[in-house]
PDB file of C-alpha atoms and ligand atoms in Angstrom:
ATOM      1  CA  MET A   1      58.483 247.881  21.117  1.00 90.00           C
ATOM      2  CA  ARG A   2      56.518 247.675  24.387  1.00 97.00           C
ATOM      3  CA  ASN A   3      57.950 248.572  27.762  1.00 98.00           C
ATOM      4  CA  THR A   4      58.522 245.432  29.833  1.00 98.00           C
ATOM      5  CA  ILE A   5      59.469 244.490  33.379  1.00 98.00           C
ATOM      6  CA  ARG A   6      63.087 245.072  32.258  1.00 98.00           C
ATOM      7  CA  THR A   7      62.187 248.727  31.572  1.00 98.00           C
ATOM      8  CA  LEU A   8      60.955 249.081  35.164  1.00 98.00           C
ATOM      9  CA  GLU A   9      64.002 247.304  36.608  1.00 98.00           C
ATOM     10  CA  LYS A  10      66.316 249.587  34.613  1.00 98.00           C
ATOM     11  CA  HIS A  11      64.442 252.642  35.894  1.00 98.00           C
ATOM     12  CA  LYS A  12      64.928 251.426  39.479  1.00 98.00           C
ATOM     13  CA  GLN A  13      68.654 250.777  38.929  1.00 98.00           C
ATOM     14  CA  GLU A  14      69.122 254.222  37.395  1.00 98.00           C
ATOM     15  CA  GLY A  15      66.941 256.025  39.974  1.00 98.00           C
ATOM     16  CA  ARG A  16      64.535 257.238  37.253  1.00 98.00           C
ATOM     17  CA  PRO A  17      60.967 257.304  38.637  1.00 98.00           C
ATOM     18  CA  ILE A  18      58.468 255.017  36.881  1.00 98.00           C
ATOM     19  CA  THR A  19      55.207 256.672  35.752  1.00 98.00           C
ATOM     20  CA  CYS A  20      51.924 254.736  35.823  1.00 98.00           C
ATOM     21  CA  LEU A  21      48.291 255.650  35.291  1.00 98.00           C
ATOM     22  CA  THR A  22      45.116 253.621  35.062  1.00 99.00           C
ATOM     23  CA  ALA A  23      43.003 253.310  31.908  1.00 98.00           C
ATOM     24  CA  TYR A  24      39.943 251.244  31.125  1.00 98.00           C
ATOM     25  CA  ASP A  25      39.193 251.895  27.446  1.00 98.00           C
ATOM     26  CA  ALA A  26      40.925 252.285  24.093  1.00 98.00           C
ATOM     27  CA  SER A  27      40.566 256.096  23.821  1.00 98.00           C
ATOM     28  CA  PHE A  28      42.288 256.922  27.087  1.00 98.00           C
ATOM     29  CA  ALA A  29      44.764 254.099  26.511  1.00 98.00           C
ATOM     30  CA  ARG A  30      45.694 255.728  23.167  1.00 98.00           C
ATOM     31  CA  LEU A  31      46.197 259.064  24.945  1.00 98.00           C
ATOM     32  CA  LEU A  32      48.569 257.469  27.463  1.00 98.00           C
ATOM     33  CA  ASP A  33      50.361 255.404  24.823  1.00 98.00           C
ATOM     34  CA  ALA A  34      51.073 258.621  22.905  1.00 98.00           C
ATOM     35  CA  SER A  35      52.457 260.244  26.073  1.00 97.00           C
ATOM     36  CA  ASP A  36      55.568 258.991  27.815  1.00 92.00           C
ATOM     37  CA  ILE A  37      53.793 257.159  30.652  1.00 98.00           C
ATOM     38  CA  ASP A  38      55.639 253.878  31.313  1.00 98.00           C
ATOM     39  CA  VAL A  39      52.805 251.611  32.520  1.00 98.00           C
ATOM     40  CA  ILE A  40      49.015 251.432  32.242  1.00 99.00           C
ATOM     41  CA  LEU A  41      47.173 249.587  34.989  1.00 99.00           C
ATOM     42  CA  VAL A  42      43.769 248.258  34.032  1.00 99.00           C
ATOM     43  CA  GLY A  43      42.690 248.455  37.642  1.00 98.00           C
ATOM     44  CA  ASP A  44      39.611 247.009  39.262  1.00 98.00           C
ATOM     45  CA  SER A  45      39.055 250.646  40.261  1.00 98.00           C
ATOM     46  CA  LEU A  46      36.989 250.469  37.064  1.00 98.00           C
ATOM     47  CA  GLY A  47      34.211 249.261  39.382  1.00 98.00           C
ATOM     48  CA  MET A  48      34.149 252.720  40.969  1.00 98.00           C
ATOM     49  CA  VAL A  49      35.344 254.906  38.073  1.00 97.00           C
ATOM     50  CA  VAL A  50      33.478 253.321  35.148  1.00 98.00           C
ATOM     51  CA  GLN A  51      30.664 251.325  36.727  1.00 98.00           C
ATOM     52  CA  GLY A  52      29.852 253.810  39.499  1.00 97.00           C
ATOM     53  CA  HIS A  53      30.006 251.379  42.423  1.00 98.00           C
ATOM     54  CA  GLU A  54      31.222 252.404  45.887  1.00 97.00           C
ATOM     55  CA  THR A  55      33.854 249.674  46.000  1.00 98.00           C
ATOM     56  CA  THR A  56      35.795 247.405  43.635  1.00 98.00           C
ATOM     57  CA  LEU A  57      34.045 244.259  44.900  1.00 98.00           C
ATOM     58  CA  PRO A  58      31.458 243.901  42.077  1.00 98.00           C
ATOM     59  CA  VAL A  59      34.197 243.657  39.408  1.00 98.00           C
ATOM     60  CA  THR A  60      34.476 240.203  37.813  1.00 98.00           C
ATOM     61  CA  ILE A  61      37.154 238.568  35.665  1.00 98.00           C
ATOM     62  CA  GLU A  62      34.830 239.044  32.647  1.00 98.00           C
ATOM     63  CA  HIS A  63      34.741 242.819  33.300  1.00 99.00           C
ATOM     64  CA  MET A  64      38.537 242.872  33.700  1.00 99.00           C
ATOM     65  CA  VAL A  65      39.136 241.006  30.434  1.00 99.00           C
ATOM     66  CA  TYR A  66      36.652 243.210  28.536  1.00 98.00           C
ATOM     67  CA  HIS A  67      38.369 246.437  29.628  1.00 99.00           C
ATOM     68  CA  LEU A  68      41.897 245.025  29.276  1.00 99.00           C
ATOM     69  CA  GLU A  69      41.200 243.936  25.681  1.00 98.00           C
ATOM     70  CA  ALA A  70      40.015 247.466  24.867  1.00 98.00           C
ATOM     71  CA  VAL A  71      43.138 248.991  26.433  1.00 99.00           C
ATOM     72  CA  PHE A  72      45.371 246.476  24.644  1.00 98.00           C
ATOM     73  CA  ARG A  73      43.834 247.453  21.289  1.00 98.00           C
ATOM     74  CA  GLY A  74      44.615 251.130  22.029  1.00 98.00           C
ATOM     75  CA  THR A  75      48.280 250.620  22.861  1.00 98.00           C
ATOM     76  CA  ARG A  76      51.600 249.569  21.329  1.00 98.00           C
ATOM     77  CA  ARG A  77      54.253 251.046  23.609  1.00 98.00           C
ATOM     78  CA  VAL A  78      53.217 251.049  27.294  1.00 98.00           C
ATOM     79  CA  MET A  79      53.555 248.060  29.595  1.00 98.00           C
ATOM     80  CA  LEU A  80      50.145 246.673  30.617  1.00 99.00           C
ATOM     81  CA  MET A  81      49.318 245.534  34.124  1.00 99.00           C
ATOM     82  CA  ALA A  82      45.893 244.257  35.190  1.00 99.00           C
ATOM     83  CA  ASP A  83      44.197 243.455  38.487  1.00 99.00           C
ATOM     84  CA  LEU A  84      43.181 240.026  39.675  1.00 98.00           C
ATOM     85  CA  PRO A  85      39.608 240.876  40.783  1.00 98.00           C
ATOM     86  CA  PHE A  86      37.964 240.225  44.165  1.00 98.00           C
ATOM     87  CA  LEU A  87      38.079 236.495  45.060  1.00 98.00           C
ATOM     88  CA  GLY A  88      40.304 235.713  42.078  1.00 98.00           C
ATOM     89  CA  ASP A  89      42.721 234.663  44.824  1.00 98.00           C
ATOM     90  CA  ARG A  90      40.280 232.239  46.508  1.00 97.00           C
ATOM     91  CA  ASP A  91      42.466 229.273  45.550  1.00 97.00           C
ATOM     92  CA  VAL A  92      45.526 228.636  43.419  1.00 98.00           C
ATOM     93  CA  LEU A  93      43.588 227.101  40.513  1.00 98.00           C
ATOM     94  CA  THR A  94      41.233 230.088  40.270  1.00 98.00           C
ATOM     95  CA  ALA A  95      44.172 232.508  40.463  1.00 98.00           C
ATOM     96  CA  LEU A  96      46.002 230.605  37.704  1.00 98.00           C
ATOM     97  CA  GLU A  97      42.873 230.548  35.503  1.00 98.00           C
ATOM     98  CA  GLN A  98      42.055 234.220  36.032  1.00 98.00           C
ATOM     99  CA  GLY A  99      45.717 235.314  35.840  1.00 98.00           C
ATOM    100  CA  GLY A 100      46.012 233.295  32.631  1.00 98.00           C
ATOM    101  CA  ALA A 101      42.900 234.965  31.193  1.00 98.00           C
ATOM    102  CA  LEU A 102      44.437 238.387  31.896  1.00 99.00           C
ATOM    103  CA  MET A 103      47.748 237.395  30.283  1.00 98.00           C
ATOM    104  CA  ARG A 104      45.922 236.077  27.193  1.00 98.00           C
ATOM    105  CA  ALA A 105      44.050 239.392  26.962  1.00 98.00           C
ATOM    106  CA  GLY A 106      47.326 241.331  26.856  1.00 98.00           C
ATOM    107  CA  ALA A 107      48.523 241.831  30.444  1.00 98.00           C
ATOM    108  CA  GLN A 108      52.277 241.664  30.974  1.00 98.00           C
ATOM    109  CA  MET A 109      51.868 241.591  34.746  1.00 99.00           C
ATOM    110  CA  VAL A 110      49.024 240.719  37.116  1.00 99.00           C
ATOM    111  CA  LYS A 111      48.520 242.759  40.278  1.00 99.00           C
ATOM    112  CA  VAL A 112      47.399 240.776  43.312  1.00 98.00           C
ATOM    113  CA  GLU A 113      46.143 242.419  46.495  1.00 98.00           C
ATOM    114  CA  CYS A 114      48.083 240.822  49.347  1.00 98.00           C
ATOM    115  CA  ASN A 115      47.053 241.150  52.960  1.00 91.00           C
ATOM    116  CA  GLY A 116      48.589 238.138  54.610  1.00 91.00           C
ATOM    117  CA  GLY A 117      48.714 234.579  53.340  1.00 93.00           C
ATOM    118  CA  HIS A 118      49.424 235.261  49.653  1.00 98.00           C
ATOM    119  CA  THR A 119      53.024 234.046  49.494  1.00 98.00           C
ATOM    120  CA  GLU A 120      52.238 230.564  48.178  1.00 98.00           C
ATOM    121  CA  LEU A 121      49.723 231.900  45.640  1.00 98.00           C
ATOM    122  CA  VAL A 122      52.303 234.378  44.315  1.00 98.00           C
ATOM    123  CA  ARG A 123      54.913 231.601  44.143  1.00 98.00           C
ATOM    124  CA  ARG A 124      52.534 229.447  42.050  1.00 98.00           C
ATOM    125  CA  LEU A 125      51.572 232.303  39.712  1.00 98.00           C
ATOM    126  CA  ALA A 126      55.202 233.345  39.207  1.00 98.00           C
ATOM    127  CA  GLY A 127      56.235 229.707  38.790  1.00 98.00           C
ATOM    128  CA  SER A 128      53.662 229.344  36.011  1.00 98.00           C
ATOM    129  CA  GLY A 129      54.997 232.341  34.102  1.00 98.00           C
ATOM    130  CA  ILE A 130      52.533 234.948  35.360  1.00 98.00           C
ATOM    131  CA  PRO A 131      54.541 238.005  36.462  1.00 98.00           C
ATOM    132  CA  VAL A 132      53.115 239.370  39.711  1.00 98.00           C
ATOM    133  CA  CYS A 133      52.914 242.846  41.212  1.00 99.00           C
ATOM    134  CA  ALA A 134      52.090 242.423  44.915  1.00 98.00           C
ATOM    135  CA  HIS A 135      49.793 245.217  46.187  1.00 98.00           C
ATOM    136  CA  LEU A 136      50.313 245.962  49.908  1.00 98.00           C
ATOM    137  CA  GLY A 137      48.963 248.478  52.405  1.00 98.00           C
ATOM    138  CA  LEU A 138      45.419 249.612  51.698  1.00 98.00           C
ATOM    139  CA  THR A 139      44.071 246.767  49.590  1.00 98.00           C
ATOM    140  CA  PRO A 140      40.656 248.041  48.416  1.00 98.00           C
ATOM    141  CA  GLN A 141      39.198 244.546  47.942  1.00 98.00           C
ATOM    142  CA  ALA A 142      39.503 244.200  51.751  1.00 98.00           C
ATOM    143  CA  VAL A 143      37.784 247.552  52.404  1.00 98.00           C
ATOM    144  CA  HIS A 144      35.101 246.057  54.630  1.00 98.00           C
ATOM    145  CA  ARG A 145      37.609 244.030  56.653  1.00 96.00           C
ATOM    146  CA  LEU A 146      39.743 247.159  57.081  1.00 97.00           C
ATOM    147  CA  GLY A 147      36.692 249.238  58.078  1.00 97.00           C
ATOM    148  CA  GLY A 148      37.103 251.736  55.223  1.00 97.00           C
ATOM    149  CA  PHE A 149      39.699 253.175  52.849  1.00 97.00           C
ATOM    150  CA  ARG A 150      42.225 253.784  55.626  1.00 97.00           C
ATOM    151  CA  VAL A 151      45.995 254.220  55.886  1.00 98.00           C
ATOM    152  CA  GLN A 152      47.690 250.925  56.777  1.00 98.00           C
ATOM    153  CA  GLY A 153      50.895 250.199  58.707  1.00 98.00           C
ATOM    154  CA  ARG A 154      50.800 253.090  61.172  1.00 97.00           C
ATOM    155  CA  GLU A 155      51.367 250.972  64.291  1.00 97.00           C
ATOM    156  CA  ALA A 156      54.862 249.528  64.812  1.00 98.00           C
ATOM    157  CA  ALA A 157      53.687 245.902  64.699  1.00 98.00           C
ATOM    158  CA  ALA A 158      51.671 246.455  61.496  1.00 98.00           C
ATOM    159  CA  ALA A 159      54.635 248.231  59.882  1.00 98.00           C
ATOM    160  CA  GLU A 160      56.936 245.347  60.802  1.00 98.00           C
ATOM    161  CA  ARG A 161      54.408 242.850  59.383  1.00 98.00           C
ATOM    162  CA  MET A 162      54.156 244.770  56.113  1.00 98.00           C
ATOM    163  CA  GLN A 163      57.934 244.898  55.704  1.00 98.00           C
ATOM    164  CA  ALA A 164      58.224 241.179  56.384  1.00 98.00           C
ATOM    165  CA  GLU A 165      55.390 240.463  53.934  1.00 98.00           C
ATOM    166  CA  ALA A 166      57.075 242.579  51.237  1.00 98.00           C
ATOM    167  CA  ARG A 167      60.297 240.587  51.703  1.00 98.00           C
ATOM    168  CA  ALA A 168      58.428 237.257  51.615  1.00 98.00           C
ATOM    169  CA  LEU A 169      56.448 238.166  48.488  1.00 98.00           C
ATOM    170  CA  GLU A 170      59.607 239.267  46.681  1.00 98.00           C
ATOM    171  CA  ALA A 171      61.288 235.999  47.708  1.00 98.00           C
ATOM    172  CA  ALA A 172      58.223 234.108  46.395  1.00 98.00           C
ATOM    173  CA  GLY A 173      58.713 235.685  42.970  1.00 98.00           C
ATOM    174  CA  ALA A 174      56.814 239.003  42.945  1.00 98.00           C
ATOM    175  CA  GLN A 175      58.648 241.158  40.396  1.00 98.00           C
ATOM    176  CA  CYS A 176      57.074 244.445  41.497  1.00 98.00           C
ATOM    177  CA  LEU A 177      55.463 245.823  44.659  1.00 98.00           C
ATOM    178  CA  LEU A 178      52.751 248.457  44.924  1.00 99.00           C
ATOM    179  CA  LEU A 179      52.204 250.329  48.184  1.00 98.00           C
ATOM    180  CA  GLU A 180      48.901 252.142  48.714  1.00 98.00           C
ATOM    181  CA  SER A 181      48.137 254.501  51.626  1.00 98.00           C
ATOM    182  CA  VAL A 182      51.173 253.597  53.693  1.00 98.00           C
ATOM    183  CA  PRO A 183      53.040 256.037  56.002  1.00 98.00           C
ATOM    184  CA  GLU A 184      55.806 257.789  54.061  1.00 98.00           C
ATOM    185  CA  VAL A 185      58.647 256.557  56.294  1.00 98.00           C
ATOM    186  CA  LEU A 186      57.539 252.932  55.975  1.00 98.00           C
ATOM    187  CA  ALA A 187      57.052 253.204  52.196  1.00 98.00           C
ATOM    188  CA  THR A 188      60.542 254.702  51.817  1.00 98.00           C
ATOM    189  CA  ARG A 189      62.036 251.906  53.926  1.00 98.00           C
ATOM    190  CA  ILE A 190      60.315 249.162  51.893  1.00 98.00           C
ATOM    191  CA  SER A 191      61.239 250.838  48.617  1.00 98.00           C
ATOM    192  CA  HIS A 192      64.913 251.195  49.537  1.00 97.00           C
ATOM    193  CA  SER A 193      65.235 247.619  50.784  1.00 98.00           C
ATOM    194  CA  ALA A 194      63.333 245.907  47.930  1.00 98.00           C
ATOM    195  CA  GLY A 195      65.270 244.433  45.036  1.00 98.00           C
ATOM    196  CA  VAL A 196      62.264 244.890  42.728  1.00 98.00           C
ATOM    197  CA  PRO A 197      60.586 248.135  41.604  1.00 98.00           C
ATOM    198  CA  VAL A 198      58.194 249.616  44.185  1.00 98.00           C
ATOM    199  CA  ILE A 199      55.351 251.808  42.923  1.00 98.00           C
ATOM    200  CA  GLY A 200      53.557 254.097  45.348  1.00 98.00           C
ATOM    201  CA  ILE A 201      50.137 255.720  45.668  1.00 98.00           C
ATOM    202  CA  GLY A 202      49.689 257.721  48.847  1.00 98.00           C
ATOM    203  CA  ALA A 203      53.091 256.313  49.863  1.00 98.00           C
ATOM    204  CA  SER A 204      56.422 258.141  49.376  1.00 98.00           C
ATOM    205  CA  PRO A 205      58.177 260.358  46.824  1.00 98.00           C
ATOM    206  CA  ASP A 206      61.104 257.948  47.301  1.00 97.00           C
ATOM    207  CA  CYS A 207      59.232 254.985  45.814  1.00 98.00           C
ATOM    208  CA  ASP A 208      60.650 253.815  42.476  1.00 98.00           C
ATOM    209  CA  GLY A 209      57.506 254.997  40.724  1.00 98.00           C
ATOM    210  CA  GLN A 210      54.091 256.551  41.222  1.00 98.00           C
ATOM    211  CA  ILE A 211      50.621 255.585  40.089  1.00 98.00           C
ATOM    212  CA  LEU A 212      47.302 257.456  40.116  1.00 98.00           C
ATOM    213  CA  VAL A 213      43.839 256.804  38.767  1.00 98.00           C
ATOM    214  CA  LEU A 214      43.635 258.722  35.471  1.00 98.00           C
ATOM    215  CA  GLN A 215      40.267 260.284  36.309  1.00 98.00           C
ATOM    216  CA  ASP A 216      41.794 261.828  39.471  1.00 98.00           C
ATOM    217  CA  VAL A 217      44.612 263.333  37.372  1.00 98.00           C
ATOM    218  CA  ILE A 218      42.258 264.905  34.816  1.00 98.00           C
ATOM    219  CA  GLY A 219      39.816 266.364  37.317  1.00 97.00           C
ATOM    220  CA  LEU A 220      36.906 263.985  36.718  1.00 97.00           C
ATOM    221  CA  THR A 221      36.600 262.608  40.263  1.00 96.00           C
ATOM    222  CA  PRO A 222      34.089 264.543  42.413  1.00 93.00           C
ATOM    223  CA  LYS A 223      35.859 263.769  45.725  1.00 93.00           C
ATOM    224  CA  PRO A 224      39.406 262.627  44.896  1.00 96.00           C
ATOM    225  CA  PRO A 225      41.506 260.948  47.601  1.00 97.00           C
ATOM    226  CA  ARG A 226      43.956 263.164  49.496  1.00 96.00           C
ATOM    227  CA  PHE A 227      46.961 261.503  47.832  1.00 98.00           C
ATOM    228  CA  ALA A 228      45.800 262.483  44.321  1.00 98.00           C
ATOM    229  CA  ARG A 229      46.409 265.730  42.426  1.00 98.00           C
ATOM    230  CA  ASP A 230      44.313 267.288  39.678  1.00 98.00           C
ATOM    231  CA  PHE A 231      46.879 268.072  36.959  1.00 98.00           C
ATOM    232  CA  MET A 232      44.116 269.365  34.658  1.00 97.00           C
ATOM    233  CA  ALA A 233      43.788 272.465  36.840  1.00 95.00           C
ATOM    234  CA  ASP A 234      46.939 273.951  35.266  1.00 95.00           C
ATOM    235  CA  ALA A 235      46.803 272.258  31.857  1.00 98.00           C
ATOM    236  CA  ASP A 236      44.969 273.201  28.687  1.00 96.00           C
ATOM    237  CA  SER A 237      44.456 269.668  27.350  1.00 98.00           C
ATOM    238  CA  LEU A 238      44.201 266.069  28.532  1.00 98.00           C
ATOM    239  CA  ALA A 239      47.591 265.352  26.961  1.00 98.00           C
ATOM    240  CA  GLY A 240      49.003 268.364  28.833  1.00 98.00           C
ATOM    241  CA  ALA A 241      47.673 267.076  32.180  1.00 98.00           C
ATOM    242  CA  VAL A 242      49.165 263.621  31.576  1.00 98.00           C
ATOM    243  CA  ALA A 243      52.516 265.178  30.564  1.00 98.00           C
ATOM    244  CA  ALA A 244      52.463 267.373  33.700  1.00 98.00           C
ATOM    245  CA  PHE A 245      51.844 264.291  35.879  1.00 98.00           C
ATOM    246  CA  ALA A 246      54.755 262.443  34.231  1.00 98.00           C
ATOM    247  CA  GLU A 247      57.070 265.434  34.595  1.00 98.00           C
ATOM    248  CA  ALA A 248      56.107 265.957  38.266  1.00 98.00           C
ATOM    249  CA  VAL A 249      56.767 262.281  39.038  1.00 98.00           C
ATOM    250  CA  ARG A 250      60.097 262.241  37.183  1.00 98.00           C
ATOM    251  CA  SER A 251      61.295 265.391  38.963  1.00 98.00           C
ATOM    252  CA  ARG A 252      59.940 264.004  42.275  1.00 97.00           C
ATOM    253  CA  ALA A 253      57.772 267.130  42.641  1.00 97.00           C
ATOM    254  CA  PHE A 254      54.817 264.723  43.023  1.00 98.00           C
ATOM    255  CA  PRO A 255      53.867 263.374  45.488  1.00 98.00           C
ATOM    256  CA  GLU A 256      54.632 266.236  47.851  1.00 98.00           C
ATOM    257  CA  SER A 257      55.684 265.056  51.285  1.00 97.00           C
ATOM    258  CA  GLY A 258      52.977 265.749  53.877  1.00 94.00           C
ATOM    259  CA  VAL A 259      50.504 266.892  51.210  1.00 97.00           C
ATOM    260  CA  HIS A 260      49.959 263.688  49.229  1.00 98.00           C
ATOM    261  CA  THR A 261      51.628 261.364  51.768  1.00 97.00           C
ATOM    262  CA  PHE A 262      50.779 260.189  55.276  1.00 98.00           C
ATOM    263  CA  GLY A 263      52.642 260.328  58.593  1.00 95.00           C
TER     264      GLY A 263
HETATM  265  O1  KIV B   1      42.575 249.418  40.877  1.00 61.21           O
HETATM  266  C1  KIV B   1      43.388 250.349  40.843  1.00 61.21           C
HETATM  267  O2  KIV B   1      43.259 251.303  40.059  1.00 61.21           O
HETATM  268  C2  KIV B   1      44.520 250.306  41.751  1.00 61.21           C
HETATM  269  C3  KIV B   1      45.356 251.543  41.856  1.00 61.21           C
HETATM  270  C4  KIV B   1      44.635 252.593  42.592  1.00 61.21           C
HETATM  271  C5  KIV B   1      46.685 251.262  42.431  1.00 61.21           C
HETATM  272  O3  KIV B   1      44.744 249.329  42.389  1.00 61.21           O
END
């Protein structure tokens, strides 16, 4: 039986941190499925991790479906989330078509990068039976608009806007939120006030769950982001590193405040 959105909601209710990692192929997906990771994200980070680009912008819906199908074939237990790629949100019809393609390829939830103006799109996706995770904070598809991979929501007005957007997206039907590179205090506030599970990356140990890019966790990224931790450094196998990540998240030892989070 696969984990579902109900699994994540139950974790939030019971205060049990949700564990998520990315995967892009069947081999790594099998490794995570055999561990006790709750969710795999087939992220458009595949553009950087697998394809070697500097950003996620070159990733297309065809790339996403190809990698998601491989991950789906390698799994039976984990919940699968997948990214709507760059410009998949250009209009509602495109978002429905691309979201639908991801669902048909095995996604149980579609992650949409939201940086203002996505409420109606999320309402339409959710209304059509496409479960949405709304990604807030540093949204990598907007890297050039943001002027780099930078922490978001540091100024009071930006923090207020992000909180209001989180509330609006939840009201529009988002069943999960993901906060990336957001000051710890703000991430904690959003997580505590949201009715849906909130997953963090460079956010707060008090989020309902944590996600990292698998290659950062197993020491394969030459210059990993500050919010990541190489769990392979103290493990003697890939499975051991994944288990150590899951254990550190569940015991709230990771992320460490001030080390993997931002002020
Ligand atoms: O694409 C991705 O892998 C992501 C995570 C870093 C959250 O969006």
